Amino acid sequence: MSVLHSAPRIASNEGRLDALAKALGSMLLDSLEDHGEIILTVKRENIEDALRLLRDDHAYQQLVEIAGVDYPGRAERFEVVYMLLSLTENHRVMVKVSTDEATPVPTVTTLWPVAGWLEREVFDLYGVIFEGNSDLRRILTDYGFEGHPFRKDFPLTGYTELRYSEEERRVVYEPVELAQDFRTFDFMSPWEGADYVLPGDEKADSPPVDDPKTTEKASETGAGAKTDAKAAEKVSDAAPAEKDSGVEDAGAPDPTEDRKDREEREASGRDTKGATEPDEKESGE
C-alpha cells in the first residue's frame, strides 16, 4: 500500500534563499548557503518578528533547537542559533543573532513554549540573557554555581567543588582535593625536537673533530701474522698435561683410597629398607 504525502522526500534549496531574504527585508543582516544549509543572520532586536514570519508565512512550524556559540575575539562574542524545520516542505533553515555578555536577546517563548527550556540551557552554559523569559533559571548546573561553563573562564584548580552526597541527600560544597599535582605534558615532535636539552644529549652540541682518526691499513689496527703467532703462544707452564708424566709432587696430599692406616668408620644410620621395599607377605610372594 503506497502512502501519498505532499512533502517531498528530498527538499531543494533552489530559489529558497532569495525568497526568504526578500521576505525578511531590513531585518536581515546576511544570508548564505553553506554545506547545503541556508543560514540567515538577522538583527538581534528583530529575532521574534523574523521567526514569526518564517513560521506563519513560510511553514517552518517547528523549533528544533537553540544553540550557543562563543567567539571570544569578537566584540559581540556570542551567537544564538535557531534551527527551524518545515514539516510540510521537509526543509530546514538556520537563523542566527549576535550578542555580548550584557545585551539581552528577545525571547521566542511567545512563538514556541519549548523555547523556555532551550533558552535556559544557553543562559546556563554561556550566560546569554533572554529578555521576556519568565523562568530564566539554571537547568544543567547547580543553582549556586558561579560563572558559565562554556565560557571557559573558570580556574583549572578551584577552591571549592560541589557534588551530590548520598549520605546527606543533597548537593554539598567541599574544598577541592586533587589526587595529584597538576602536570604539564610535553608532547614533543620527533621532527621538530625539544626546546631544551634532553638527558643524555649534553654532548650533542659539541663541535666536530677537525682531523678524525681512521685506520686505512691492516698494520694500523694491530692485526696480522705477528699478532696471531703471539696469541698462539703458551701462556702458563702449569697448563693441564695431556697424559700422566709419572712425576710425584711432594707437597700433594695422598689420595683417599691410598690411606690404608685409616680405620673404617662405623655407620650411625639405621636401615630404611623396610620403608622403601614392599613386604613379602603383603605382595603375595
Short mmCIF file of C-alpha atoms in Angstrom, two decimals:
data_model
loop_
_atom_site.label_atom_id
_atom_site.label_comp_id
_atom_site.label_asym_id
_atom_site.label_seq_id
_atom_site.Cartn_x
_atom_site.Cartn_y
_atom_site.Cartn_z
CA MET A 1 0.00 0.00 0.00
CA SER A 2 1.53 3.30 -1.07
CA VAL A 3 1.18 6.43 1.07
CA LEU A 4 0.91 9.74 -0.71
CA HIS A 5 2.17 12.85 1.03
CA SER A 6 2.55 16.41 -0.13
CA ALA A 7 6.03 16.81 1.38
CA PRO A 8 8.89 15.92 -0.96
CA ARG A 9 11.34 13.21 0.07
CA ILE A 10 14.32 15.46 -0.61
CA ALA A 11 13.80 19.21 -0.26
CA SER A 12 15.63 21.53 -2.62
CA ASN A 13 17.30 24.83 -1.80
CA GLU A 14 16.74 26.17 -5.29
CA GLY A 15 15.29 29.67 -5.13
CA ARG A 16 14.58 29.37 -1.40
CA LEU A 17 17.43 31.60 -0.17
CA ASP A 18 16.36 34.52 -2.37
CA ALA A 19 12.71 34.13 -1.35
CA LEU A 20 13.48 34.12 2.39
CA ALA A 21 15.91 37.03 2.09
CA LYS A 22 13.32 39.07 0.24
CA ALA A 23 10.67 38.27 2.84
CA LEU A 24 12.86 39.26 5.79
CA GLY A 25 13.86 42.53 4.14
CA SER A 26 15.51 45.03 6.50
CA MET A 27 15.55 42.53 9.39
CA LEU A 28 18.21 40.52 7.54
CA LEU A 29 21.92 41.24 8.02
CA ASP A 30 23.43 38.38 5.99
CA SER A 31 22.33 35.26 4.12
CA LEU A 32 24.27 32.42 2.56
CA GLU A 33 24.08 28.77 1.58
CA ASP A 34 26.90 26.67 3.03
CA HIS A 35 27.28 22.87 3.05
CA GLY A 36 23.75 22.52 1.72
CA GLU A 37 22.23 24.60 4.54
CA ILE A 38 20.58 28.01 4.37
CA ILE A 39 21.92 30.35 7.07
CA LEU A 40 20.19 33.65 7.86
CA THR A 41 21.67 36.28 10.19
CA VAL A 42 19.09 38.75 11.45
CA LYS A 43 19.15 41.76 13.73
CA ARG A 44 19.01 40.89 17.42
CA GLU A 45 16.03 43.11 18.20
CA ASN A 46 14.04 41.60 15.27
CA ILE A 47 14.54 37.92 16.08
CA GLU A 48 10.99 37.38 17.33
CA ASP A 49 9.41 39.04 14.27
CA ALA A 50 11.72 37.19 11.89
CA LEU A 51 10.95 33.78 13.36
CA ARG A 52 7.22 34.55 13.41
CA LEU A 53 7.37 35.39 9.70
CA LEU A 54 9.21 32.15 8.92
CA ARG A 55 6.71 30.15 10.98
CA ASP A 56 3.47 31.70 9.66
CA ASP A 57 4.31 32.65 6.06
CA HIS A 58 6.92 30.02 5.09
CA ALA A 59 5.69 26.95 7.01
CA TYR A 60 8.68 26.48 9.35
CA GLN A 61 6.42 25.18 12.08
CA GLN A 62 8.89 23.51 14.43
CA LEU A 63 11.71 24.95 16.56
CA VAL A 64 14.15 22.06 16.71
CA GLU A 65 16.98 23.55 18.76
CA ILE A 66 18.55 26.71 20.16
CA ALA A 67 22.34 26.55 20.47
CA GLY A 68 25.01 28.94 21.69
CA VAL A 69 28.43 29.60 20.15
CA ASP A 70 31.27 31.59 21.72
CA TYR A 71 33.78 33.62 19.71
CA PRO A 72 35.90 35.35 22.41
CA GLY A 73 37.74 37.50 19.89
CA ARG A 74 34.61 39.30 18.69
CA ALA A 75 33.02 42.37 20.22
CA GLU A 76 29.69 40.51 20.31
CA ARG A 77 31.24 37.19 21.23
CA PHE A 78 28.08 35.07 21.45
CA GLU A 79 25.89 33.73 18.68
CA VAL A 80 22.45 32.30 19.37
CA VAL A 81 21.49 29.83 16.64
CA TYR A 82 17.87 28.80 15.97
CA MET A 83 17.21 25.61 13.95
CA LEU A 84 13.80 25.59 12.24
CA LEU A 85 12.11 22.68 10.47
CA SER A 86 9.29 22.76 7.96
CA LEU A 87 7.28 19.56 8.38
CA THR A 88 5.16 20.15 5.30
CA GLU A 89 8.03 21.04 2.98
CA ASN A 90 10.67 18.82 4.59
CA HIS A 91 13.21 21.62 4.80
CA ARG A 92 15.46 23.14 7.45
CA VAL A 93 16.80 26.63 7.92
CA MET A 94 19.26 28.15 10.39
CA VAL A 95 18.76 31.64 11.88
CA LYS A 96 21.46 33.43 13.92
CA VAL A 97 21.77 36.54 16.08
CA SER A 98 24.82 38.01 17.87
CA THR A 99 25.12 39.48 21.37
CA ASP A 100 27.55 40.09 24.22
CA GLU A 101 27.64 39.40 27.96
CA ALA A 102 25.31 42.27 28.92
CA THR A 103 22.92 42.74 25.98
CA PRO A 104 19.77 40.59 26.20
CA VAL A 105 18.17 38.69 23.32
CA PRO A 106 14.36 38.82 22.95
CA THR A 107 12.72 35.56 23.97
CA VAL A 108 10.79 33.43 21.49
CA THR A 109 8.70 31.65 24.12
CA THR A 110 5.80 33.67 22.69
CA LEU A 111 6.13 31.58 19.50
CA TRP A 112 7.19 28.16 20.84
CA PRO A 113 6.73 27.32 24.55
CA VAL A 114 9.53 24.74 24.25
CA ALA A 115 11.96 27.64 23.76
CA GLY A 116 11.86 28.24 27.51
CA TRP A 117 13.91 25.10 28.20
CA LEU A 118 16.28 25.77 25.29
CA GLU A 119 16.90 29.39 26.31
CA ARG A 120 17.59 28.28 29.88
CA GLU A 121 20.31 25.94 28.61
CA VAL A 122 22.04 28.70 26.60
CA PHE A 123 21.79 31.02 29.60
CA ASP A 124 23.21 28.42 31.96
CA LEU A 125 26.20 27.44 29.82
CA TYR A 126 27.03 30.76 28.11
CA GLY A 127 25.39 33.44 30.24
CA VAL A 128 23.26 34.87 27.41
CA ILE A 129 20.25 36.74 28.84
CA PHE A 130 16.84 36.29 27.17
CA GLU A 131 14.55 39.24 27.77
CA GLY A 132 10.95 38.20 28.37
CA ASN A 133 11.67 34.66 29.57
CA SER A 134 9.72 34.42 32.83
CA ASP A 135 11.61 31.36 34.09
CA LEU A 136 15.25 32.02 33.21
CA ARG A 137 16.95 29.68 35.71
CA ARG A 138 19.89 27.33 35.53
CA ILE A 139 18.99 23.96 34.10
CA LEU A 140 22.21 21.87 34.00
CA THR A 141 24.42 23.28 36.77
CA ASP A 142 23.67 23.84 40.43
CA TYR A 143 21.79 27.00 41.39
CA GLY A 144 24.77 28.25 43.38
CA PHE A 145 27.25 27.69 40.56
CA GLU A 146 29.30 30.80 39.81
CA GLY A 147 30.08 31.56 36.17
CA HIS A 148 29.09 29.75 33.00
CA PRO A 149 30.93 26.56 32.00
CA PHE A 150 31.13 27.05 28.22
CA ARG A 151 32.84 30.43 28.60
CA LYS A 152 35.91 28.52 29.83
CA ASP A 153 36.76 31.34 32.25
CA PHE A 154 36.81 29.25 35.41
CA PRO A 155 40.14 28.19 37.05
CA LEU A 156 41.54 24.73 36.42
CA THR A 157 42.17 24.29 40.14
CA GLY A 158 39.49 25.99 42.19
CA TYR A 159 38.75 26.45 45.83
CA THR A 160 35.52 24.52 46.35
CA GLU A 161 33.76 21.79 44.41
CA LEU A 162 30.20 20.57 44.56
CA ARG A 163 28.85 17.05 44.41
CA TYR A 164 25.74 15.15 45.37
CA SER A 165 26.09 13.46 48.75
CA GLU A 166 24.28 10.14 49.15
CA GLU A 167 24.62 10.44 52.93
CA GLU A 168 23.07 13.90 53.21
CA ARG A 169 20.77 13.54 50.18
CA ARG A 170 21.69 16.96 48.84
CA VAL A 171 24.34 18.91 46.93
CA VAL A 172 27.31 19.73 49.16
CA TYR A 173 30.28 22.07 48.73
CA GLU A 174 33.74 20.86 49.72
CA PRO A 175 37.34 22.10 49.37
CA VAL A 176 39.00 20.84 46.22
CA GLU A 177 41.21 17.80 46.76
CA LEU A 178 43.42 16.76 43.85
CA ALA A 179 44.75 13.23 43.68
CA GLN A 180 47.98 14.56 42.15
CA ASP A 181 49.52 17.90 41.30
CA PHE A 182 48.61 19.49 38.02
CA ARG A 183 51.21 18.46 35.46
CA THR A 184 52.13 19.86 32.07
CA PHE A 185 52.90 17.21 29.48
CA ASP A 186 55.32 17.93 26.64
CA PHE A 187 54.20 16.08 23.54
CA MET A 188 57.48 16.55 21.69
CA SER A 189 57.51 16.17 17.94
CA PRO A 190 60.32 13.86 16.78
CA TRP A 191 60.79 16.07 13.72
CA GLU A 192 60.87 19.45 15.40
CA GLY A 193 62.69 18.42 18.58
CA ALA A 194 62.51 19.93 22.06
CA ASP A 195 63.45 23.45 23.13
CA TYR A 196 65.59 22.08 25.96
CA VAL A 197 68.42 19.56 26.29
CA LEU A 198 67.17 16.04 26.95
CA PRO A 199 69.07 13.88 29.49
CA GLY A 200 71.94 12.17 27.68
CA ASP A 201 72.16 14.76 24.90
CA GLU A 202 74.63 17.05 26.65
CA LYS A 203 77.35 16.25 24.07
CA ALA A 204 75.10 16.72 21.06
CA ASP A 205 76.18 20.35 20.62
CA SER A 206 79.93 19.66 20.92
CA PRO A 207 81.95 20.76 17.84
CA PRO A 208 83.04 18.01 15.44
CA VAL A 209 86.66 16.73 15.36
CA ASP A 210 88.74 18.53 12.76
CA ASP A 211 91.04 15.57 11.97
CA PRO A 212 89.26 12.32 12.81
CA LYS A 213 91.49 9.25 13.25
CA THR A 214 90.91 6.48 10.72
CA THR A 215 92.53 3.09 10.06
CA GLU A 216 93.24 2.65 6.37
CA LYS A 217 95.85 -0.17 6.60
CA ALA A 218 95.90 -3.51 8.47
CA SER A 219 99.12 -2.56 10.27
CA GLU A 220 97.34 0.36 11.93
CA THR A 221 94.76 -1.94 13.51
CA GLY A 222 97.29 -4.28 15.17
CA ALA A 223 96.18 -7.29 13.16
CA GLY A 224 98.44 -9.59 11.12
CA ALA A 225 100.61 -12.75 11.27
CA LYS A 226 102.78 -11.43 14.11
CA THR A 227 99.77 -10.83 16.34
CA ASP A 228 98.34 -14.28 15.51
CA ALA A 229 101.63 -16.02 16.41
CA LYS A 230 101.78 -14.21 19.73
CA ALA A 231 98.24 -15.22 20.55
CA ALA A 232 99.12 -18.93 19.91
CA GLU A 233 101.97 -18.95 22.45
CA LYS A 234 101.57 -20.99 25.66
CA VAL A 235 100.68 -18.61 28.43
CA SER A 236 101.46 -20.76 31.54
CA ASP A 237 103.76 -23.73 32.26
CA ALA A 238 101.20 -25.18 34.67
CA ALA A 239 98.64 -25.88 31.98
CA PRO A 240 96.88 -29.29 32.28
CA ALA A 241 99.03 -32.12 30.82
CA GLU A 242 97.57 -34.32 28.15
CA LYS A 243 98.93 -37.54 29.88
CA ASP A 244 100.37 -38.64 33.27
CA SER A 245 104.06 -37.71 33.47
CA GLY A 246 104.78 -40.09 36.39
CA VAL A 247 106.38 -37.32 38.46
CA GLU A 248 105.07 -37.06 42.06
CA ASP A 249 104.74 -33.76 43.77
CA ALA A 250 105.98 -33.91 47.37
CA GLY A 251 103.52 -31.31 48.56
CA ALA A 252 100.42 -33.00 47.13
CA PRO A 253 98.14 -34.96 49.55
CA ASP A 254 97.72 -38.73 49.19
CA PRO A 255 94.57 -39.99 47.52
CA THR A 256 91.90 -41.16 49.92
CA GLU A 257 92.00 -44.77 48.66
CA ASP A 258 95.72 -44.97 49.48
CA ARG A 259 95.29 -44.23 53.22
CA LYS A 260 95.39 -47.86 54.42
CA ASP A 261 96.14 -46.96 58.03
CA ARG A 262 92.82 -45.13 58.37
CA GLU A 263 90.15 -47.04 60.32
CA GLU A 264 86.80 -47.68 58.75
CA ARG A 265 84.05 -45.54 60.19
CA GLU A 266 81.09 -47.14 61.87
CA ALA A 267 77.75 -46.41 60.27
CA SER A 268 75.46 -44.38 62.53
CA GLY A 269 72.34 -44.52 60.33
CA ARG A 270 69.64 -47.16 60.51
CA ASP A 271 68.40 -49.37 57.75
CA THR A 272 65.35 -47.95 55.97
CA LYS A 273 64.84 -50.89 53.67
CA GLY A 274 61.51 -51.69 55.21
CA ALA A 275 60.15 -48.28 54.39
CA THR A 276 61.11 -48.38 50.74
CA GLU A 277 60.58 -52.05 49.78
CA PRO A 278 57.19 -53.84 49.93
CA ASP A 279 56.58 -56.58 52.49
CA GLU A 280 56.84 -60.11 51.05
CA LYS A 281 53.60 -61.14 52.81
CA GLU A 282 51.65 -58.20 51.52
CA SER A 283 52.99 -58.60 48.00
CA GLY A 284 51.95 -62.28 47.89
CA GLU A 285 55.44 -63.68 47.41
#
